PDB file of C-alpha atoms in Angstrom:
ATOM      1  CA  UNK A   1       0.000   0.000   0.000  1.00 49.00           C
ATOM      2  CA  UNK A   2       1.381   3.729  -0.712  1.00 45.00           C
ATOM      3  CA  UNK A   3      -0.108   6.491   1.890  1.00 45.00           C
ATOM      4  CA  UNK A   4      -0.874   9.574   0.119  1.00 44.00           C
ATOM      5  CA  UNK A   5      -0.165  11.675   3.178  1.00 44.00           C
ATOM      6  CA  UNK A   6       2.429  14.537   2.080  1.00 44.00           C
ATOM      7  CA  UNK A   7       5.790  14.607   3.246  1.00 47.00           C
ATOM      8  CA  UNK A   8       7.332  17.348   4.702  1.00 45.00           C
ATOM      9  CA  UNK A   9      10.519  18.398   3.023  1.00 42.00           C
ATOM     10  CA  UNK A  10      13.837  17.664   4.559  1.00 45.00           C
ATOM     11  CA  UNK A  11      16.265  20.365   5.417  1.00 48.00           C
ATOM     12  CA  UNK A  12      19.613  19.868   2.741  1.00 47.00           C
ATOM     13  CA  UNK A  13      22.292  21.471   5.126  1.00 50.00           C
ATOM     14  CA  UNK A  14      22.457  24.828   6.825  1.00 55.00           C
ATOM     15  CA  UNK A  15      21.172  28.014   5.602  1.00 61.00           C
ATOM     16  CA  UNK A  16      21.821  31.170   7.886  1.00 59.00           C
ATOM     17  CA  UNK A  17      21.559  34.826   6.623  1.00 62.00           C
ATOM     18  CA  UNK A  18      24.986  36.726   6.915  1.00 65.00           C
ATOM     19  CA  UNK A  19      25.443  38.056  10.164  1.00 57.00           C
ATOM     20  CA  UNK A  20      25.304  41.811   8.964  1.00 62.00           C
ATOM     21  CA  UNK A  21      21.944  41.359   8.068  1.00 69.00           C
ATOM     22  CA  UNK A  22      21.180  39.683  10.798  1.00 62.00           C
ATOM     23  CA  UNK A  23      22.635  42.096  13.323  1.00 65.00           C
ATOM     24  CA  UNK A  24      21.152  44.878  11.103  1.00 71.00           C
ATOM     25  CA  UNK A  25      17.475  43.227  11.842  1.00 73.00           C
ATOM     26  CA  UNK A  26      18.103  42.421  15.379  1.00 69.00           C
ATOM     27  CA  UNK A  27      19.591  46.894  15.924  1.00 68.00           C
ATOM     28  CA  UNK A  28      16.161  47.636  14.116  1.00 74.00           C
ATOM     29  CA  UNK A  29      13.624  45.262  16.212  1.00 73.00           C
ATOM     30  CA  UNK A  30      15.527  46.484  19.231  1.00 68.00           C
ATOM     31  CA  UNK A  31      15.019  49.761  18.730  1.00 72.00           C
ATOM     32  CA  UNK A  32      11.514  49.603  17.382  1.00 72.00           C
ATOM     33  CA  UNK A  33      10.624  48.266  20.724  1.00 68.00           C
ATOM     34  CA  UNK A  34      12.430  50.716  22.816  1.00 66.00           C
ATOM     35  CA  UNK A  35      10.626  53.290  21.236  1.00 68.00           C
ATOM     36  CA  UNK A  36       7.373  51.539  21.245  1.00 67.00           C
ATOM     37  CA  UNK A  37       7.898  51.023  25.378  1.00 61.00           C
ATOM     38  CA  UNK A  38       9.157  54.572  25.839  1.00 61.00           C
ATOM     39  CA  UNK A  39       6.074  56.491  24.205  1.00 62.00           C
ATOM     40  CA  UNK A  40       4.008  53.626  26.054  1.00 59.00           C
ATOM     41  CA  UNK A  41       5.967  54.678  29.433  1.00 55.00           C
ATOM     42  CA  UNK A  42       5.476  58.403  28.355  1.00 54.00           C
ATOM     43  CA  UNK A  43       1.728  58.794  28.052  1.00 60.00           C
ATOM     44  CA  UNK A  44       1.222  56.326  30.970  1.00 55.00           C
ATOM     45  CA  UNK A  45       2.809  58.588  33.499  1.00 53.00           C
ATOM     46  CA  UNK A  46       1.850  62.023  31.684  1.00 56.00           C
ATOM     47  CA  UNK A  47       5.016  62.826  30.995  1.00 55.00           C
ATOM     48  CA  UNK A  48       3.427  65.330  28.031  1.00 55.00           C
ATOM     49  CA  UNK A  49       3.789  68.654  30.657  1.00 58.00           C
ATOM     50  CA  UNK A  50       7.425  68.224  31.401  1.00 58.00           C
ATOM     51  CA  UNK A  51       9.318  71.323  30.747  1.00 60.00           C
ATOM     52  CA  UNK A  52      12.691  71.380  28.705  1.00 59.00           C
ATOM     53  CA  UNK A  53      15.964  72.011  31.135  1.00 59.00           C
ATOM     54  CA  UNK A  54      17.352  75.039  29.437  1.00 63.00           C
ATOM     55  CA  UNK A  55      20.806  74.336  31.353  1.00 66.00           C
ATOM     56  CA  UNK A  56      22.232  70.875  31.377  1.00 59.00           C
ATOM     57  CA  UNK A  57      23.343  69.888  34.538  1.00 69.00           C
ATOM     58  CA  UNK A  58      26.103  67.575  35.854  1.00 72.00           C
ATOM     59  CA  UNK A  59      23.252  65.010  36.916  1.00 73.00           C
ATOM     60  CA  UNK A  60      21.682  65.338  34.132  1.00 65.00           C
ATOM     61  CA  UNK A  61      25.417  64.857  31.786  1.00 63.00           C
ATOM     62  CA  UNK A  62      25.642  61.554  34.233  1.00 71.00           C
ATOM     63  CA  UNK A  63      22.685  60.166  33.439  1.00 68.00           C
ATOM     64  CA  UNK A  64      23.214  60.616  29.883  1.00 65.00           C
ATOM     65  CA  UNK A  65      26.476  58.842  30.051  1.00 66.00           C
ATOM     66  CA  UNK A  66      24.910  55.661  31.585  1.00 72.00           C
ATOM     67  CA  UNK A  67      22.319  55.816  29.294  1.00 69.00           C
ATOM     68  CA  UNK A  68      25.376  55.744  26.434  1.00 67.00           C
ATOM     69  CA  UNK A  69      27.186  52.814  28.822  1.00 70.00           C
ATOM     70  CA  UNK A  70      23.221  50.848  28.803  1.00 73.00           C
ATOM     71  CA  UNK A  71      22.705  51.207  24.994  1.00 68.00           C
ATOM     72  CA  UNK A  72      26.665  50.122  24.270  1.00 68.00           C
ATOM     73  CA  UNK A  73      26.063  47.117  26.749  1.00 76.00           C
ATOM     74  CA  UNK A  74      22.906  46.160  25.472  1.00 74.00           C
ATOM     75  CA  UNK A  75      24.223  46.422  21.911  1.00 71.00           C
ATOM     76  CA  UNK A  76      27.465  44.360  23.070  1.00 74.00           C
ATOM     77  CA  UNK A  77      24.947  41.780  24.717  1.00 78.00           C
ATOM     78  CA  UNK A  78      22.443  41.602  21.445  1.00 74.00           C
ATOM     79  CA  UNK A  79      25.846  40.661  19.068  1.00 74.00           C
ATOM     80  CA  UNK A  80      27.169  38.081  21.411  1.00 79.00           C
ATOM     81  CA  UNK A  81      23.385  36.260  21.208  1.00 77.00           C
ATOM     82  CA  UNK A  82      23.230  36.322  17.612  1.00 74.00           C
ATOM     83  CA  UNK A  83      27.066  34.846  17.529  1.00 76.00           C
ATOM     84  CA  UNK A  84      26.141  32.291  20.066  1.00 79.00           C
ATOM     85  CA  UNK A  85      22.411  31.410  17.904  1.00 74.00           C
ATOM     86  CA  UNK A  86      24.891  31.300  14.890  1.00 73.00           C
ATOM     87  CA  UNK A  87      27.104  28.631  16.564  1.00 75.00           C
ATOM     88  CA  UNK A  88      24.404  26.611  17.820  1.00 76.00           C
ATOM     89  CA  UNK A  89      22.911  26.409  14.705  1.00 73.00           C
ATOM     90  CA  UNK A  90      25.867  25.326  12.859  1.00 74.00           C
ATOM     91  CA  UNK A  91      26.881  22.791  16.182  1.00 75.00           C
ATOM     92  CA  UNK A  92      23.524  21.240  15.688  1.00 75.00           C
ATOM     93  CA  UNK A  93      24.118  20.874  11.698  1.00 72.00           C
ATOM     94  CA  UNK A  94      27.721  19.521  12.568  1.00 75.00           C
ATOM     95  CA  UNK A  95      25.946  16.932  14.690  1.00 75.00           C
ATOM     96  CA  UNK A  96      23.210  16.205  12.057  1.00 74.00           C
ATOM     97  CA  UNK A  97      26.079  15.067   9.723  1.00 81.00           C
ATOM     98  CA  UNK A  98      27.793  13.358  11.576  1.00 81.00           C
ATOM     99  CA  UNK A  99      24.433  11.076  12.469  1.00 79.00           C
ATOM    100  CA  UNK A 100      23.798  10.899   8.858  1.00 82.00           C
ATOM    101  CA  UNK A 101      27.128   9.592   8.095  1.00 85.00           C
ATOM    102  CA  UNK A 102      26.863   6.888  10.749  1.00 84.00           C
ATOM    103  CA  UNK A 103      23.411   5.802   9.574  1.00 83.00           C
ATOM    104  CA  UNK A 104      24.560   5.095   5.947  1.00 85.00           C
ATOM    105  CA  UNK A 105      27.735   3.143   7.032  1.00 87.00           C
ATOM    106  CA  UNK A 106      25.383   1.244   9.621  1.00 88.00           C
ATOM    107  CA  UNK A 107      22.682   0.675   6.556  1.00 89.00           C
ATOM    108  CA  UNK A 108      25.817  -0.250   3.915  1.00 89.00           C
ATOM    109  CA  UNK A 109      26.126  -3.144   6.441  1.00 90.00           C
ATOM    110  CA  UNK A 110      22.842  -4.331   6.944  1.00 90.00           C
ATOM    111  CA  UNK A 111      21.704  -4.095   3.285  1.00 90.00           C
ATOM    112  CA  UNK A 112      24.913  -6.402   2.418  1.00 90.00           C
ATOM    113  CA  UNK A 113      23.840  -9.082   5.049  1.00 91.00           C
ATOM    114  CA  UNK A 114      20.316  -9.027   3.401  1.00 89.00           C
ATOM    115  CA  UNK A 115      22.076 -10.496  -0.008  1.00 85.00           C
ATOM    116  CA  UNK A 116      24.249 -13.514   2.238  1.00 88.00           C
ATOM    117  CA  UNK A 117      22.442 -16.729   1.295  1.00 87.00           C
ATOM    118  CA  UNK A 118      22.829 -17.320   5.363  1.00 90.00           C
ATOM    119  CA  UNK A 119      18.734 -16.694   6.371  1.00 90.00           C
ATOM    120  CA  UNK A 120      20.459 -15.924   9.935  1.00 91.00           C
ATOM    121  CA  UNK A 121      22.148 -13.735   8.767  1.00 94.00           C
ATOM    122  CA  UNK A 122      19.227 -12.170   6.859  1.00 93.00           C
ATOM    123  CA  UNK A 123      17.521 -12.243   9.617  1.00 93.00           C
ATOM    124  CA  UNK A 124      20.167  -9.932  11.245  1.00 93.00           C
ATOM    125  CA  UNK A 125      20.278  -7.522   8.261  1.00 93.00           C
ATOM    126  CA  UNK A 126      15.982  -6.968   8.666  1.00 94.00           C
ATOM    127  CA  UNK A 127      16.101  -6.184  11.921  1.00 94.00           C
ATOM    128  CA  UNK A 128      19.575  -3.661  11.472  1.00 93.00           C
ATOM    129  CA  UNK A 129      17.048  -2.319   8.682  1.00 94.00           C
ATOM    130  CA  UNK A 130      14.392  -1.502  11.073  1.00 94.00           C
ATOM    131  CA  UNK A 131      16.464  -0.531  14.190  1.00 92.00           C
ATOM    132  CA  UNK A 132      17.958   1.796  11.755  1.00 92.00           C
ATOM    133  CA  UNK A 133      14.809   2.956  10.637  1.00 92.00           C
ATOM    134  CA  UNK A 134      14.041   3.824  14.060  1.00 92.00           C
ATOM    135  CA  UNK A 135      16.492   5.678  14.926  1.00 88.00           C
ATOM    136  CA  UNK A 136      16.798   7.547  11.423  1.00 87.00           C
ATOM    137  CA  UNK A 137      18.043  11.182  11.617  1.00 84.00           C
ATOM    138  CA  UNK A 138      15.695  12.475   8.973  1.00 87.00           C
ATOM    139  CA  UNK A 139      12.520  11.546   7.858  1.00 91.00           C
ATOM    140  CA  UNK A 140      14.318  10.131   4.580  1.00 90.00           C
ATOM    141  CA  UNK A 141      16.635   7.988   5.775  1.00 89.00           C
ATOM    142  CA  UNK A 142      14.013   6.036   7.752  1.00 92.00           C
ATOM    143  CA  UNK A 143      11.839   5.870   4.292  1.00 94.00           C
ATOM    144  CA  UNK A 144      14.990   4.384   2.632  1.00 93.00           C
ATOM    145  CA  UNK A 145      14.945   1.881   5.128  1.00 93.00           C
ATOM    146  CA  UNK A 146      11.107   1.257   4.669  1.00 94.00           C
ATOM    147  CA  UNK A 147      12.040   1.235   0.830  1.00 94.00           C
ATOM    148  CA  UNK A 148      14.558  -1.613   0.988  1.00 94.00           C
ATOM    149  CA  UNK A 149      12.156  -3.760   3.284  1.00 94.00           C
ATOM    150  CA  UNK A 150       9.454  -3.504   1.191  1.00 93.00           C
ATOM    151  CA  UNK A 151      11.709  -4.486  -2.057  1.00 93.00           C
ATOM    152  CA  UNK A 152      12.717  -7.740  -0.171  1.00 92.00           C
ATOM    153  CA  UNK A 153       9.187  -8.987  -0.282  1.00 91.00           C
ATOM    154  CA  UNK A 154       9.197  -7.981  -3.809  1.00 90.00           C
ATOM    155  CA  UNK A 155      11.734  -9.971  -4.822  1.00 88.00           C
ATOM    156  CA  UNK A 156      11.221 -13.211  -6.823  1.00 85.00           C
ATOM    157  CA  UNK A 157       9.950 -15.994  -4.114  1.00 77.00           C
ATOM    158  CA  UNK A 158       9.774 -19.746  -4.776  1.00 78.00           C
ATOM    159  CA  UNK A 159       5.998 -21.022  -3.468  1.00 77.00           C
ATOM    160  CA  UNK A 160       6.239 -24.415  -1.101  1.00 77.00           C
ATOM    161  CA  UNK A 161       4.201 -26.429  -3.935  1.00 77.00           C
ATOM    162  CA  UNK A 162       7.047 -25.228  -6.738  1.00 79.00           C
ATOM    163  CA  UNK A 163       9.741 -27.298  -4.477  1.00 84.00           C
ATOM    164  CA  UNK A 164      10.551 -30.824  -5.647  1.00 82.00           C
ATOM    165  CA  UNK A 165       9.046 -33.506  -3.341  1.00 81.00           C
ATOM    166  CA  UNK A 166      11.226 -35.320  -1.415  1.00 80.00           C
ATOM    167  CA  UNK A 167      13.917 -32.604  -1.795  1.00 81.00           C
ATOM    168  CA  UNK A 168      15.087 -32.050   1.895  1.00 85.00           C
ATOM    169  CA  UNK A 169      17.495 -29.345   0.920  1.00 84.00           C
ATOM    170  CA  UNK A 170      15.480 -27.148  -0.645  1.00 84.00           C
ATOM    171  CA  UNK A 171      12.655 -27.267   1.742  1.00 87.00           C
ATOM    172  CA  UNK A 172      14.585 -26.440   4.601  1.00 88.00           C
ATOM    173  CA  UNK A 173      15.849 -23.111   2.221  1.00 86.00           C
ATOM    174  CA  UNK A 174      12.250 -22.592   1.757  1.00 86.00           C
ATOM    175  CA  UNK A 175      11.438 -22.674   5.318  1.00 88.00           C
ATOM    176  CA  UNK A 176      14.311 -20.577   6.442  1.00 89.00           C
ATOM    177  CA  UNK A 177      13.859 -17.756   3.676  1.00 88.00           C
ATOM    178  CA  UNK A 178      10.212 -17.956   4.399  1.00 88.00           C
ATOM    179  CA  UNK A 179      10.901 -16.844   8.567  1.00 90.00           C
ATOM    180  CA  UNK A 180      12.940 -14.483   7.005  1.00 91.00           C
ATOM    181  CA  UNK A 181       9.822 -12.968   5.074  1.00 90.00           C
ATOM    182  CA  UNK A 182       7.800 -13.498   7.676  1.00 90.00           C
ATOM    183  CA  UNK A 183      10.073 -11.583   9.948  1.00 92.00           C
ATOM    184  CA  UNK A 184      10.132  -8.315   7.768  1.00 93.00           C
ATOM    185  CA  UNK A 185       6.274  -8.026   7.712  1.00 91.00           C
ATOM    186  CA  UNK A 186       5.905  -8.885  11.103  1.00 90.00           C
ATOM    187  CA  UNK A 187       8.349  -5.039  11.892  1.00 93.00           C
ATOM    188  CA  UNK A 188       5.977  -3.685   9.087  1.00 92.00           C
ATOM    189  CA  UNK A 189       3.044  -4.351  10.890  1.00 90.00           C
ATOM    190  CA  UNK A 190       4.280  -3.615  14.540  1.00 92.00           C
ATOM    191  CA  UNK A 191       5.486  -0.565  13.627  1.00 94.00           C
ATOM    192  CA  UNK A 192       2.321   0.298  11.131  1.00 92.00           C
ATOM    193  CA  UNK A 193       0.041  -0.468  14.429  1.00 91.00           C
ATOM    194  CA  UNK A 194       1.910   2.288  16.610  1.00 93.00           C
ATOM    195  CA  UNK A 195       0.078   5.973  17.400  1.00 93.00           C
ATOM    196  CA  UNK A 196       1.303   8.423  14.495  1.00 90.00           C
ATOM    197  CA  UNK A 197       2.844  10.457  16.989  1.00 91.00           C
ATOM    198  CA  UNK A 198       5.351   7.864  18.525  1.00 92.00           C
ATOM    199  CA  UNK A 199       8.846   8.270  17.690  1.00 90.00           C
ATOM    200  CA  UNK A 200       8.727   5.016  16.179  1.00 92.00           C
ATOM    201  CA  UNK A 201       6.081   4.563  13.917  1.00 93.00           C
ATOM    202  CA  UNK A 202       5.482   3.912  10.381  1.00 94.00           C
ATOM    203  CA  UNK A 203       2.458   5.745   9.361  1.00 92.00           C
ATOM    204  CA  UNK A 204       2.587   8.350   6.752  1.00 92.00           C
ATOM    205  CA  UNK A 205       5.321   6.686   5.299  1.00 93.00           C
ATOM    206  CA  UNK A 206       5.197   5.115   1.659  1.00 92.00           C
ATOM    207  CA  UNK A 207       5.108   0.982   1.488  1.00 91.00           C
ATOM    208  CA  UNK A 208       5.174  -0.579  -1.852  1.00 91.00           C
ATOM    209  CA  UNK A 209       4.089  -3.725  -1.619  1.00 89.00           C
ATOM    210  CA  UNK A 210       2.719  -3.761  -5.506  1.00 88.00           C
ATOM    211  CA  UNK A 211       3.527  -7.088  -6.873  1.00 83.00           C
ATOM    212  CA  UNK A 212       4.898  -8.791  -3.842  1.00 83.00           C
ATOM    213  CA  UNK A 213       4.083 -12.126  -2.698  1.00 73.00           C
ATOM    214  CA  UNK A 214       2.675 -12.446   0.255  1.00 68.00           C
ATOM    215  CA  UNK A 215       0.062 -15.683   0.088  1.00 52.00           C
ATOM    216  CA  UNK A 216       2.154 -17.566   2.257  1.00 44.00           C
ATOM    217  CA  UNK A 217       2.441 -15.311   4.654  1.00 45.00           C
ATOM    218  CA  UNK A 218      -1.133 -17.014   6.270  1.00 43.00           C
ATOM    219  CA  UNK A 219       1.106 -19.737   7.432  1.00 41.00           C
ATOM    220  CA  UNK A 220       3.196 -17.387   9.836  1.00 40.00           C
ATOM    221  CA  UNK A 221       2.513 -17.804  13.177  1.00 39.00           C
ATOM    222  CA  UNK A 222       2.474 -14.078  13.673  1.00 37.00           C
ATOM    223  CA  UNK A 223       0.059 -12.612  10.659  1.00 38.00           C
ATOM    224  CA  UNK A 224      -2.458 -13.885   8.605  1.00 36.00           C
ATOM    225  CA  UNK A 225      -2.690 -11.246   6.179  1.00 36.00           C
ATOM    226  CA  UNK A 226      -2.861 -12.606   2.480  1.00 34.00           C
ATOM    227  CA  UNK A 227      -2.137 -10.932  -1.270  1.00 37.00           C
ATOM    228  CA  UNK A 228      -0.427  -8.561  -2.161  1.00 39.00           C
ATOM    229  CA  UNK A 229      -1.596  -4.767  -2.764  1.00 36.00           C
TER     230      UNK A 229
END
């Protein structure tokens, strides 16, 4: 089945607009609302009748100068939190990459174990698939991991009645490949049958089972669906 639910588009690496700009923006919001709480300030006490000082006195100079002092300050404090946003942001990309470099050597692996003719070790590669599908970085690394499940069950599958009777060897390949099978749609469905707002669930995601064959799936202990969609 394919959900038709949207997806919401991943972030490709870091965009942040030049500091200038950004410093320029942050001076001009700062002093829109200094004004805006001044004014405020100066009809809430009825400051309207004051009457000009003709002669400036030393008081008057000193307050000035710590009004200078608050305004370099609070400019000096405004710079260092856009630096310090700026470096979080970019820390948090760093870390992204780094997570997304680790999940593709980590799914490199388990895709290679899906293609030993071991089942154990199959079985070993599905669930590395869906571990790493849960703990995907982005929302399309854990699809690519959905992706390559679902083209497992697509692949060409010998049915129990096409095996030669009496052919030991090739039934027990059929039964062990078959757990295998069984195993990936068992994740699909324990993770499709979790709340759309856990961590860890499926839903919303695209699974392209067109062409798969699933009939003898009814003879796993753990799901009886049947056909394919």
């Amino acid at each position: 089945m394919t959900s038709n639910l949207p997806r919401r588009p991943e972030r490709r690496g870091l965009r942040l607009w030049p500091v200038g700009t950004v410093l320029t923006l942050a001076f001009v919001t700062a002093i829109a609302v200094a004004a805006a709480v001044f004014f405020a300030g100066w009809d809430l006490l009825g400051a309207q009748g004051l009457k000009p000082e003709r002669r400036l006195t030393s008081k008057t100079l000193f307050e000035l100068v710590k009004l200078s002092f608050g305004v370099v300050a609070g400019a000096g404090a405004l710079v260092a939190l856009v630096v310090a946003y700026r470096h979080q942001r970019v820390d948090e990309d760093g870390a992204l990459r780094d997570a997304t470099r680790l999940h593709t050597e980590r799914f490199t692996t388990a895709v290679s174990q899906l293609g030993e003719e071991s089942a154990a070790v199959r079985l070993g590669g599905v669930h590395a698939l869906a571990g790493l599908a849960d703990d995907a970085p982005t929302r399309d690394l854990r699809q690519t991991c959905i992706d390559v499940l679902c083209a497992y069950l697509r692949l060409p599958y010998t049915a129990e009645a096409d095996i030669p009777s009496g052919d030991a060897d090739a039934q027990h390949a059929y039964l062990a490949l078959r757990e295998v099978r069984h195993t990936v749609i068992r994740l699909i469905r324990d993770h499709l049958r979790l709340p759309s707002d856990h961590p860890r669930s499926w839903q919303g995601h695209d699974l392209n089972f067109t062409g798969a064959v699933l009939y003898a799936v009814s003879q796993s202990p753990y799901c009886s669906a049947r056909g394919a969609s």
